[in-house]
Amino acid sequence: MARMAGVSAPTVSKVLNGRAGVAPQTRQRVEEVLREHGYRRPDAVGPAAMLEVVFYALENQIAIEIMRGVERVASEHELAVGFSEMRGREAPGRSWLEQVLARRPAGIIAVFAESTPEQYAKLAASAIPVVALDPTGEPLHTTPSVGATNWSGGVAATRHLLELGHSRIATITGPLDYLCARARLDGYRAAMDAANAPIGAGMVRTGRFDVTTGLVEGRALLGLRTPPTAIVCGNDLQALGVYEAARQAGLRIPRDLSVVGFDDLEYARWCGPTLTTVRQPFEDMGATAARVVLGLAAGDVPANPRVELATSLIVRESTDVPRP
Amino acid sequence: MARMAGVSAPTVSKVLNGRAGVAPQTRQRVEEVLREHGYRRPDAVGPAAMLEVVFYALENQIAIEIMRGVERVASEHELAVGFSEMRGREAPGRSWLEQVLARRPAGIIAVFAESTPEQYAKLAASAIPVVALDPTGEPLHTTPSVGATNWSGGVAATRHLLELGHSRIATITGPLDYLCARARLDGYRAAMDAANAPIGAGMVRTGRFDVTTGLVEGRALLGLRTPPTAIVCGNDLQALGVYEAARQAGLRIPRDLSVVGFDDLEYARWCGPTLTTVRQPFEDMGATAARVVLGLAAGDVPANPRVELATSLIVRESTDVPRP
């Protein structure tokens, strides 16, 4: 090193230790040699460790709740939390995912709203521990994952309506290539079967997890010859669409129609009437994912590659006994 | 360097360049000397640089839109984006803010929802460039800041109602120690004055930026002897509270009452009826803050210490001509 810079070893030592007694030009020459060889002072380099949370398109509010949970655990370990959103974009130069990987975070939490096997393969190929947080329930068997009990949530939502006295209960589901949508639908069917409540023709509708699907399928359901008295929605956005369909049909919720959502977005507490829904504990799911990925980073083998946190029914104003 | 490690300079060079032909023990000794002097290969150190976004309690959806904007600019510079939320908590060991500062991010974007002069003083005392992103409009004159044109937004909301033919227009404001609340109120007053529309007694109400304030003050306004035909709300949450107050009073929006919000949360497009509101460009505000802080980090002196991005009126279903 000293020879490469053309200076004495004590001089290199002075530069390394930031001590005085070195001419500026000499200091600069030594620093250049160090730089050429890829060395920098760590304190000029930045954070040593962080957890990176990668979102693959997701509801705004869900994203921030997950971030909160991850941050709670990360800050206990004095780690930063990085936020990235994968939106199919290709940045100029290095791809976005390559940027994330190049940062070498202590761990990555990949929040999948859609199955993206190619992107996932890239993550898996890196040596960085990865945990999948999949509110949509898409299991990636090759990696540990955290989710919620969707099937039980579907049962709880439907059973609540049955207990209120409803029997003509319809459901709107999300896309059936999402396992969470299937699980919620199966929960609905299981509760109806267990109560010997037949599922009428046209009472199961499928669409996307959005307001428009709730509006379109809600209209279709309310237009049936014998319309449902209650609807179990695939998520809260669909429930808001059903609210609008009811409004357009001149029906009042819950007097003329009971509605149950899924997720418990903040809006569920604000909308009129407030929405009965199945709550997913997004913040706790984020915290759990952070703990699992930190465990992987520490070399632990997770006892269970799949953790599902409990959903819970939150009863508000949008459900009531059916009108006689 | 070579002398310190007791090896030849070519050997140090081989180690530095990761080439073969060095005994493992020798390589280790050279690496130890480098480590002792604080040098590590950057790629073993982790992220080279990041922007840290610090939230001081803020609406979920606003937070994620700001993060998106920051990330868009950060990724162009191959920087990570850190997420932190300040919630008055004291972590065991180092305080949370000290953790953030210890990471030495390239810059910090402090999103203030409340004025927190002590916390801000700590940030300012660090050598890290800071930009304040203040959707509430609290100006921190000692640091560059990014906001939105609140006064113009108040004018636009009120003028829209005047143009529809309303004259009994009330307003609900946020806390008047938030400059944004004052600016929106002043905009309302300016538009009323300019139209020679008198502001009736009790037509200006003040509260918090939440749904409950909208409900409570909405009820009070609708209970006046001559109630307003239109209400300019301080934000979208208040507007949702007014929706509920109208519902409880048996009034329909917009037939019996026109309502305008402020912010343009996603929910404004989902609620029934959809909400006319003043849009704040949160994502662009985040991107702008990122550009300003990167400029500071590069040694630039910002041409203008305060940047205000334009708000825009989004007309939806909640406003209509007054019922004759």
XYZ file of C-alpha atoms in Angstrom:
648
model
C 0.000 0.000 0.000
C 2.717 2.417 1.039
C 4.731 1.528 -2.057
C 1.735 1.860 -4.340
C 1.094 5.362 -3.024
C 4.796 6.153 -3.157
C 4.904 7.140 0.522
C 6.202 5.696 3.792
C 4.138 3.273 5.865
C 3.902 5.729 8.834
C 2.406 8.256 6.427
C -0.237 5.765 5.329
C -0.940 5.101 8.980
C -1.411 8.823 9.650
C -3.848 9.096 6.756
C -5.718 6.013 7.891
C -6.065 7.411 11.382
C -6.866 10.936 10.266
C -3.874 12.370 12.143
C -2.046 15.594 11.313
C 1.484 15.841 9.882
C 0.675 14.804 6.314
C 0.812 17.218 3.404
C -2.593 17.657 1.728
C -1.302 16.344 -1.595
C 0.179 13.272 0.066
C -3.043 12.611 1.954
C -4.941 12.918 -1.285
C -2.607 10.471 -3.084
C -2.977 7.866 -0.339
C -6.738 8.284 -0.287
C -6.845 7.859 -4.052
C -4.980 4.571 -3.837
C -7.370 3.363 -1.164
C -10.351 4.432 -3.245
C -8.970 2.754 -6.342
C -8.868 -0.456 -4.384
C -12.448 -0.091 -3.249
C -11.874 0.923 0.333
C -13.817 3.663 2.081
C -14.285 4.641 5.706
C -17.488 2.969 6.863
C -18.764 6.187 8.409
C -18.733 7.709 4.971
C -20.523 4.700 3.580
C -23.767 4.768 5.541
C -25.978 2.387 7.444
C -24.587 -1.024 8.200
C -27.876 -2.819 8.474
C -31.487 -2.468 7.519
C -34.582 -4.431 6.748
C -36.019 -3.753 3.339
C -39.767 -4.052 2.781
C -40.693 -4.608 -0.842
C -44.289 -4.063 -1.908
C -45.741 -5.557 -5.035
C -48.681 -3.128 -5.434
C -50.835 -2.981 -2.379
C -53.528 -0.969 -0.702
C -52.095 2.250 0.715
C -53.345 1.803 4.207
C -52.360 -1.838 4.463
C -48.846 -0.924 3.355
C -48.350 1.679 6.056
C -49.677 -0.599 8.798
C -47.233 -3.292 7.739
C -44.396 -0.736 7.719
C -45.325 0.281 11.251
C -45.141 -3.287 12.482
C -41.799 -3.924 10.787
C -40.390 -0.677 12.168
C -41.453 -1.549 15.717
C -39.317 -4.700 15.653
C -36.486 -3.237 13.557
C -36.009 -0.328 15.954
C -35.576 -2.761 18.851
C -32.596 -4.038 16.877
C -31.452 -0.552 15.856
C -32.076 -1.348 12.221
C -33.405 1.003 9.592
C -36.479 0.046 7.581
C -36.353 0.565 3.851
C -39.446 1.101 1.739
C -39.665 0.067 -1.895
C -42.538 -0.478 -4.229
C -42.294 -2.780 -7.197
C -44.468 -1.474 -9.963
C -43.164 -3.299 -12.964
C -40.973 -0.361 -13.781
C -37.520 -0.598 -15.215
C -35.248 2.099 -13.897
C -32.505 3.365 -16.175
C -29.230 1.588 -15.449
C -29.538 -1.070 -12.805
C -32.989 -2.532 -12.391
C -34.876 -1.604 -9.309
C -34.645 -5.048 -7.772
C -30.912 -5.137 -8.425
C -30.645 -1.861 -6.542
C -32.383 -3.388 -3.539
C -30.195 -6.477 -3.668
C -27.032 -4.400 -4.041
C -27.815 -2.691 -0.760
C -27.437 -6.046 0.996
C -30.039 -5.436 3.685
C -30.032 -7.758 6.697
C -33.298 -9.145 5.406
C -36.080 -8.574 2.915
C -39.801 -8.744 3.600
C -41.585 -9.229 0.321
C -45.204 -8.186 0.491
C -46.981 -9.948 -2.324
C -50.284 -8.731 -3.546
C -49.861 -10.768 -6.694
C -47.843 -13.828 -7.404
C -44.710 -12.760 -9.234
C -42.626 -15.899 -9.601
C -39.881 -14.340 -11.712
C -39.303 -11.462 -9.355
C -39.443 -13.857 -6.475
C -36.862 -16.137 -8.074
C -34.436 -13.216 -8.201
C -34.957 -12.538 -4.531
C -34.521 -16.189 -3.671
C -31.327 -16.381 -5.704
C -29.729 -13.691 -3.570
C -28.083 -14.741 -0.335
C -30.310 -12.331 1.609
C -32.922 -13.842 3.962
C -36.426 -13.347 2.600
C -39.817 -13.661 4.267
C -43.027 -13.373 2.297
C -45.842 -11.409 3.869
C -48.851 -12.350 1.831
C -52.131 -10.784 2.795
C -53.539 -12.346 -0.335
C -52.546 -15.775 0.941
C -50.394 -16.830 -1.957
C -48.071 -19.369 -0.371
C -44.494 -19.527 -1.548
C -43.461 -22.845 -0.217
C -39.802 -22.236 -0.753
C -39.652 -19.383 1.723
C -41.054 -18.720 5.210
C -44.227 -16.676 5.065
C -46.644 -14.782 7.278
C -50.366 -14.490 6.609
C -53.761 -14.368 8.284
C -56.497 -16.926 8.829
C -58.669 -16.200 5.820
C -60.827 -19.314 6.009
C -61.746 -18.676 9.657
C -62.545 -15.076 8.750
C -64.956 -16.222 6.057
C -66.647 -18.536 8.556
C -66.922 -15.798 11.200
C -68.428 -13.262 8.776
C -71.038 -15.729 7.500
C -71.881 -17.170 10.907
C -72.504 -13.634 12.236
C -75.135 -13.098 9.526
C -76.697 -16.522 10.107
C -76.939 -15.780 13.820
C -78.719 -12.504 13.068
C -81.333 -14.591 11.266
C -80.284 -14.158 7.634
C -80.550 -17.115 5.300
C -80.369 -15.550 1.824
C -76.716 -14.689 2.166
C -74.663 -13.931 -0.958
C -70.912 -13.551 -1.301
C -68.614 -11.583 -3.578
C -65.080 -12.961 -3.845
C -61.754 -11.693 -5.097
C -59.926 -13.391 -7.979
C -59.913 -17.133 -7.349
C -56.260 -17.444 -8.329
C -55.586 -15.689 -5.016
C -55.600 -18.330 -2.323
C -57.007 -15.856 0.205
C -60.072 -15.373 -1.991
C -60.564 -19.143 -2.190
C -60.067 -19.517 1.550
C -62.674 -16.854 2.368
C -65.141 -18.400 -0.080
C -64.579 -21.838 1.421
C -65.197 -20.367 4.886
C -68.492 -18.894 3.641
C -69.529 -22.256 2.165
C -68.536 -24.131 5.303
C -70.610 -21.842 7.538
C -73.635 -22.064 5.213
C -73.355 -25.870 5.017
C -72.986 -26.203 8.782
C -76.181 -24.166 9.234
C -78.025 -26.129 6.519
C -78.537 -22.847 4.668
C -78.738 -23.459 0.926
C -76.697 -21.203 -1.354
C -79.130 -19.917 -3.986
C -78.396 -19.645 -7.708
C -76.269 -16.618 -8.573
C -75.414 -15.959 -4.929
C -71.656 -16.409 -5.437
C -70.020 -13.676 -7.517
C -66.376 -13.246 -8.405
C -64.371 -10.188 -9.399
C -61.424 -8.088 -8.398
C -60.678 -6.779 -4.919
C -61.950 -3.288 -5.717
C -64.870 -0.877 -5.316
C -66.036 -1.342 -8.905
C -66.476 -5.081 -8.448
C -68.566 -4.408 -5.334
C -70.731 -1.967 -7.267
C -71.187 -4.194 -10.333
C -71.751 -7.467 -8.486
C -73.795 -5.718 -5.793
C -76.123 -4.376 -8.501
C -76.373 -7.840 -10.037
C -77.223 -9.407 -6.660
C -79.804 -6.763 -5.784
C -81.354 -7.259 -9.227
C -81.978 -10.998 -8.665
C -85.610 -12.152 -8.492
C -85.042 -13.106 -4.849
C -82.180 -10.845 -3.821
C -80.012 -11.575 -0.797
C -80.695 -9.906 2.551
C -76.987 -9.952 3.348
C -73.693 -9.952 1.442
C -70.291 -11.230 2.597
C -67.715 -9.203 0.662
C -64.207 -10.294 -0.283
C -62.725 -7.111 1.173
C -63.673 -3.662 2.437
C -63.375 -2.032 -0.983
C -65.973 -4.407 -2.413
C -68.190 -3.572 0.590
C -67.961 0.131 -0.269
C -69.042 -0.727 -3.806
C -72.023 -2.641 -2.406
C -72.895 0.437 -0.317
C -73.079 2.425 -3.531
C -75.156 -0.269 -5.293
C -77.612 -0.226 -2.371
C -77.768 3.551 -2.453
C -78.523 3.511 -6.177
C -81.245 0.904 -5.601
C -82.799 3.049 -2.868
C -81.999 0.452 -0.192
C -80.784 1.335 3.274
C -77.988 -0.476 5.119
C -78.540 -2.335 7.437
C -82.352 -2.058 7.366
C -82.721 -3.467 3.844
C -79.341 -5.116 3.412
C -76.569 -6.277 5.740
C -72.976 -6.022 4.515
C -69.733 -7.499 5.877
C -66.260 -6.551 4.638
C -62.776 -8.021 5.089
C -59.522 -6.232 6.140
C -60.750 -3.463 8.463
C -59.319 -0.481 6.629
C -59.656 2.813 8.511
C -62.548 3.718 6.240
C -64.567 0.924 7.803
C -64.870 3.116 10.898
C -65.661 6.261 8.920
C -68.155 5.210 6.300
C -71.853 5.615 6.817
C -72.982 3.281 8.232
C -69.766 2.024 9.784
C -68.769 -1.347 8.363
C -68.898 -4.714 10.085
C -65.759 -6.457 8.856
C -63.164 -9.154 9.441
C -60.019 -7.547 10.739
C -56.583 -8.588 9.497
C -53.828 -7.637 11.972
C -51.538 -6.029 9.387
C -49.280 -4.278 11.877
C -48.726 -7.496 13.814
C -48.166 -9.348 10.549
C -45.402 -6.844 9.723
C -43.858 -7.257 13.167
C -44.015 -11.044 12.879
C -42.412 -10.996 9.444
C -39.620 -8.797 10.813
C -38.984 -11.234 13.664
C -38.910 -14.210 11.296
C -36.483 -12.539 8.881
C -34.209 -11.439 11.725
C -34.235 -15.022 12.940
C -33.208 -16.224 9.490
C -30.456 -13.596 9.397
C -29.199 -14.950 12.727
C -29.090 -18.445 11.272
C -32.235 -19.803 12.927
C -34.347 -22.352 11.131
C -37.975 -21.303 11.658
C -40.002 -23.854 13.629
C -42.892 -23.291 11.247
C -42.336 -22.001 7.707
C -45.860 -20.575 7.627
C -47.311 -18.364 10.375
C -50.965 -17.337 10.198
C -52.207 -14.682 12.591
C -55.821 -14.741 13.684
C -58.463 -12.586 12.002
C -61.297 -11.218 14.127
C -64.847 -10.124 13.398
C -65.510 -6.440 14.193
C -69.244 -5.833 14.460
C -70.362 -2.310 13.549
C -73.504 -0.760 12.076
C -73.744 -2.400 8.649
C -75.268 -5.653 9.895
C -78.610 -6.173 11.604
C -81.463 -8.657 11.722
C -83.224 -9.121 8.369
C -86.369 -7.104 7.836
C -89.338 -9.423 8.343
C 0.352 -0.542 5.248
C 2.560 -3.351 3.963
C 5.002 -2.788 6.783
C 2.237 -2.677 9.396
C 0.969 -6.047 8.253
C 4.495 -7.385 7.961
C 4.033 -8.371 4.324
C 5.164 -7.102 0.935
C 3.306 -4.406 -0.953
C 2.386 -6.763 -3.841
C 0.793 -9.047 -1.268
C -1.335 -6.177 0.065
C -2.313 -5.393 -3.498
C -3.389 -9.009 -4.066
C -5.525 -8.920 -0.935
C -7.039 -5.598 -1.912
C -7.919 -6.895 -5.321
C -9.132 -10.257 -4.076
C -6.602 -12.133 -6.234
C -5.201 -15.589 -5.570
C -1.620 -16.382 -4.512
C -1.882 -15.249 -0.884
C -1.791 -17.667 2.034
C -5.040 -17.603 4.047
C -3.206 -16.515 7.213
C -1.478 -13.697 5.381
C -4.731 -12.532 3.821
C -6.297 -12.555 7.254
C -3.460 -10.509 8.761
C -3.710 -7.851 6.042
C -7.474 -7.709 6.396
C -7.107 -7.287 10.147
C -4.807 -4.328 9.710
C -7.254 -2.753 7.305
C -10.098 -3.396 9.722
C -8.176 -1.965 12.654
C -7.801 1.221 10.695
C -11.473 1.419 9.993
C -11.486 0.270 6.406
C -13.906 -2.256 5.002
C -14.965 -3.130 1.517
C -18.090 -1.092 0.865
C -19.979 -4.109 -0.410
C -19.574 -5.766 2.980
C -20.839 -2.697 4.770
C -24.322 -2.507 3.367
C -26.250 0.327 1.845
C -24.038 3.167 0.757
C -26.638 5.839 1.158
C -30.251 6.371 1.953
C -32.828 9.034 2.516
C -34.688 8.709 5.779
C -38.299 9.867 5.992
C -39.428 10.658 9.524
C -43.142 10.959 10.229
C -44.521 12.763 13.222
C -47.949 11.090 13.333
C -49.758 11.423 10.044
C -52.675 10.084 8.098
C -51.896 6.605 6.805
C -52.651 7.258 3.207
C -50.852 10.574 3.086
C -47.759 8.895 4.517
C -47.604 6.226 1.839
C -48.113 8.720 -0.991
C -45.232 10.800 0.334
C -43.060 7.648 0.592
C -43.866 6.849 -3.042
C -42.744 10.267 -4.189
C -39.525 10.124 -2.185
C -38.777 6.640 -3.475
C -39.263 7.673 -7.097
C -36.485 10.267 -6.792
C -34.286 8.185 -4.469
C -34.276 5.236 -6.844
C -33.034 7.469 -9.669
C -30.034 8.067 -7.408
C -29.818 4.408 -6.323
C -30.603 5.368 -2.751
C -32.684 3.412 -0.269
C -35.613 5.080 1.448
C -35.943 4.591 5.174
C -39.264 4.800 6.967
C -39.594 5.884 10.575
C -42.483 7.068 12.639
C -41.993 9.265 15.658
C -44.660 8.488 18.175
C -43.276 10.011 21.354
C -41.913 6.647 22.349
C -38.613 6.121 24.057
C -36.910 2.939 22.927
C -34.737 1.085 25.423
C -31.106 2.071 25.009
C -30.543 4.707 22.393
C -33.502 6.929 21.703
C -35.256 6.417 18.454
C -34.105 9.718 16.996
C -30.527 8.964 17.990
C -30.843 5.694 16.079
C -31.911 7.556 12.957
C -29.087 10.056 13.326
C -26.521 7.320 13.965
C -27.365 5.784 10.594
C -26.069 8.935 8.909
C -28.487 8.944 6.018
C -27.646 11.183 3.070
C -30.613 13.304 4.066
C -33.682 13.406 6.264
C -37.175 14.415 5.231
C -39.122 15.344 8.348
C -42.849 15.150 7.803
C -44.442 17.278 10.466
C -48.033 16.850 11.333
C -47.490 18.754 14.555
C -44.902 21.266 15.519
C -42.287 19.525 17.656
C -39.568 22.103 18.239
C -37.472 19.971 20.580
C -37.332 17.002 18.251
C -36.654 19.356 15.400
C -33.791 21.007 17.274
C -32.092 17.607 17.581
C -32.409 17.038 13.857
C -31.102 20.505 13.091
C -28.142 19.996 15.419
C -26.977 16.970 13.410
C -24.848 17.608 10.358
C -27.360 15.755 8.173
C -29.315 17.802 5.596
C -32.956 18.129 6.618
C -35.994 19.207 4.635
C -39.372 19.677 6.284
C -42.384 18.400 4.420
C -45.279 20.020 6.168
C -48.728 19.233 4.884
C -50.042 21.120 7.895
C -48.176 24.208 6.742
C -46.158 24.766 9.880
C -43.178 26.719 8.562
C -39.766 26.018 10.049
C -37.872 29.019 8.920
C -34.526 27.580 9.807
C -34.775 24.759 7.283
C -35.949 24.410 3.671
C -39.502 23.145 3.470
C -42.067 21.835 1.001
C -45.799 22.405 1.310
C -48.930 23.061 -0.714
C -50.930 26.177 -1.503
C -53.513 25.988 1.275
C -54.856 29.514 0.903
C -55.528 29.076 -2.818
C -57.224 25.778 -2.040
C -59.576 27.476 0.410
C -60.403 30.091 -2.207
C -61.039 27.466 -4.904
C -63.333 25.377 -2.677
C -65.407 28.385 -1.627
C -65.532 29.945 -5.085
C -66.817 26.643 -6.524
C -69.778 26.768 -4.089
C -70.430 30.449 -4.789
C -70.462 29.759 -8.518
C -73.023 26.987 -7.989
C -75.255 29.652 -6.412
C -74.697 29.020 -2.698
C -74.501 32.003 -0.363
C -75.054 30.477 3.086
C -71.668 28.756 3.094
C -70.178 27.592 6.399
C -66.672 26.352 7.092
C -65.128 23.926 9.565
C -61.421 24.447 10.190
C -58.625 22.453 11.759
C -56.734 23.697 14.825
C -55.802 27.334 14.248
C -52.287 26.801 15.582
C -51.709 24.884 12.342
C -50.867 27.434 9.699
C -52.531 25.330 7.020
C -55.839 25.596 8.882
C -55.468 29.375 9.084
C -54.508 29.606 5.421
C -57.562 27.591 4.317
C -59.849 29.711 6.527
C -58.350 32.906 5.137
C -58.939 31.574 1.617
C -62.598 30.921 2.497
C -62.968 34.458 3.922
C -61.253 36.011 0.901
C -63.567 34.247 -1.559
C -66.666 35.187 0.475
C -65.526 38.810 0.721
C -64.713 39.011 -2.972
C -68.243 37.762 -3.764
C -69.862 40.135 -1.240
C -71.309 37.085 0.509
C -71.719 37.769 4.240
C -70.504 35.128 6.684
C -73.411 34.480 9.050
C -73.112 34.089 12.812
C -71.863 30.664 13.848
C -70.825 29.775 10.300
C -67.121 29.353 11.160
C -66.399 26.323 13.370
C -63.043 25.077 14.598
C -61.948 21.643 15.741
C -59.470 18.891 15.025
C -58.691 17.402 11.626
C -60.815 14.305 12.257
C -64.152 12.640 11.548
C -65.550 13.408 15.008
C -65.053 17.149 14.534
C -66.922 16.959 11.236
C -69.778 15.098 12.914
C -70.003 17.410 15.947
C -69.611 20.698 14.086
C -71.724 19.440 11.184
C -74.559 18.704 13.625
C -74.153 22.168 15.177
C -74.257 23.835 11.751
C -77.294 21.867 10.584
C -79.022 22.759 13.869
C -78.687 26.528 13.296
C -81.926 28.505 12.794
C -80.787 29.247 9.236
C -78.441 26.368 8.472
C -75.876 26.542 5.676
C -76.594 25.043 2.261
C -72.913 24.213 1.821
C -69.911 23.463 4.062
C -66.215 23.896 3.247
C -64.392 21.350 5.411
C -60.834 21.607 6.710
C -59.992 18.158 5.385
C -61.588 14.996 3.983
C -62.019 13.373 7.391
C -64.132 16.289 8.581
C -66.164 15.984 5.379
C -66.898 12.341 6.211
C -68.113 13.469 9.639
C -70.395 16.006 7.956
C -71.741 13.188 5.735
C -72.710 11.332 8.906
C -74.258 14.455 10.478
C -76.358 14.958 7.339
C -77.389 11.305 7.346
C -78.482 11.563 10.979
C -80.449 14.723 10.172
C -82.187 12.989 7.274
C -80.535 15.277 4.719
C -79.218 14.112 1.395
C -75.917 15.190 -0.159
C -75.774 17.115 -2.507
C -79.544 17.732 -2.808
C -79.926 19.232 0.688
C -76.314 20.051 1.465
C -73.126 20.508 -0.565
C -69.831 19.434 1.005
C -66.217 20.100 -0.017
C -63.197 18.381 1.567
C -59.445 18.991 1.473
C -56.594 16.494 0.738
C -58.190 14.046 -1.725
C -57.704 10.821 0.190
C -58.565 7.699 -1.795
C -61.750 7.470 0.171
C -63.004 10.658 -1.494
C -63.483 8.583 -4.662
C -65.173 5.713 -2.821
C -67.610 7.348 -0.447
C -71.243 7.816 -1.330
C -71.639 10.345 -2.817
C -68.075 10.796 -4.023
C -66.466 13.859 -2.461
C -65.625 17.154 -4.140
C -62.316 18.122 -2.586
C -59.118 20.135 -2.862
C -56.319 17.830 -3.863
C -52.880 18.074 -2.250
C -50.188 16.487 -4.459
C -48.599 14.427 -1.687
C -46.567 12.183 -3.977
C -45.104 15.173 -5.802
C -44.462 16.879 -2.473
C -42.444 13.824 -1.421
C -40.513 13.831 -4.699
C -39.823 17.554 -4.376
C -38.620 17.167 -0.798
C -36.286 14.372 -1.939
C -34.837 16.576 -4.675
C -34.311 19.471 -2.266
C -32.580 17.301 0.344
C -30.355 15.692 -2.300
C -29.438 19.186 -3.439
C -28.495 20.141 0.109
C -26.448 16.957 0.419
C -24.584 17.949 -2.748
C -23.831 21.352 -1.233
C -26.394 23.380 -3.156
C -28.034 26.371 -1.540
C -31.729 26.162 -2.426
C -32.909 29.085 -4.538
C -36.078 29.237 -2.452
C -36.186 27.871 1.106
C -39.933 27.290 0.815
C -41.565 25.450 -2.097
C -45.359 25.294 -2.286
C -46.931 22.958 -4.833
C -50.313 23.845 -6.278
C -53.519 22.364 -4.899
C -56.373 21.675 -7.312
C -60.134 21.437 -6.953
C -61.543 18.009 -7.861
C -65.272 18.277 -8.517
C -67.251 15.099 -7.763
C -70.796 14.353 -6.622
C -71.010 16.052 -3.221
C -71.599 19.548 -4.570
C -74.544 20.818 -6.601
C -76.718 23.891 -7.006
C -78.645 24.790 -3.825
C -82.220 23.540 -3.636
C -84.503 26.485 -4.407
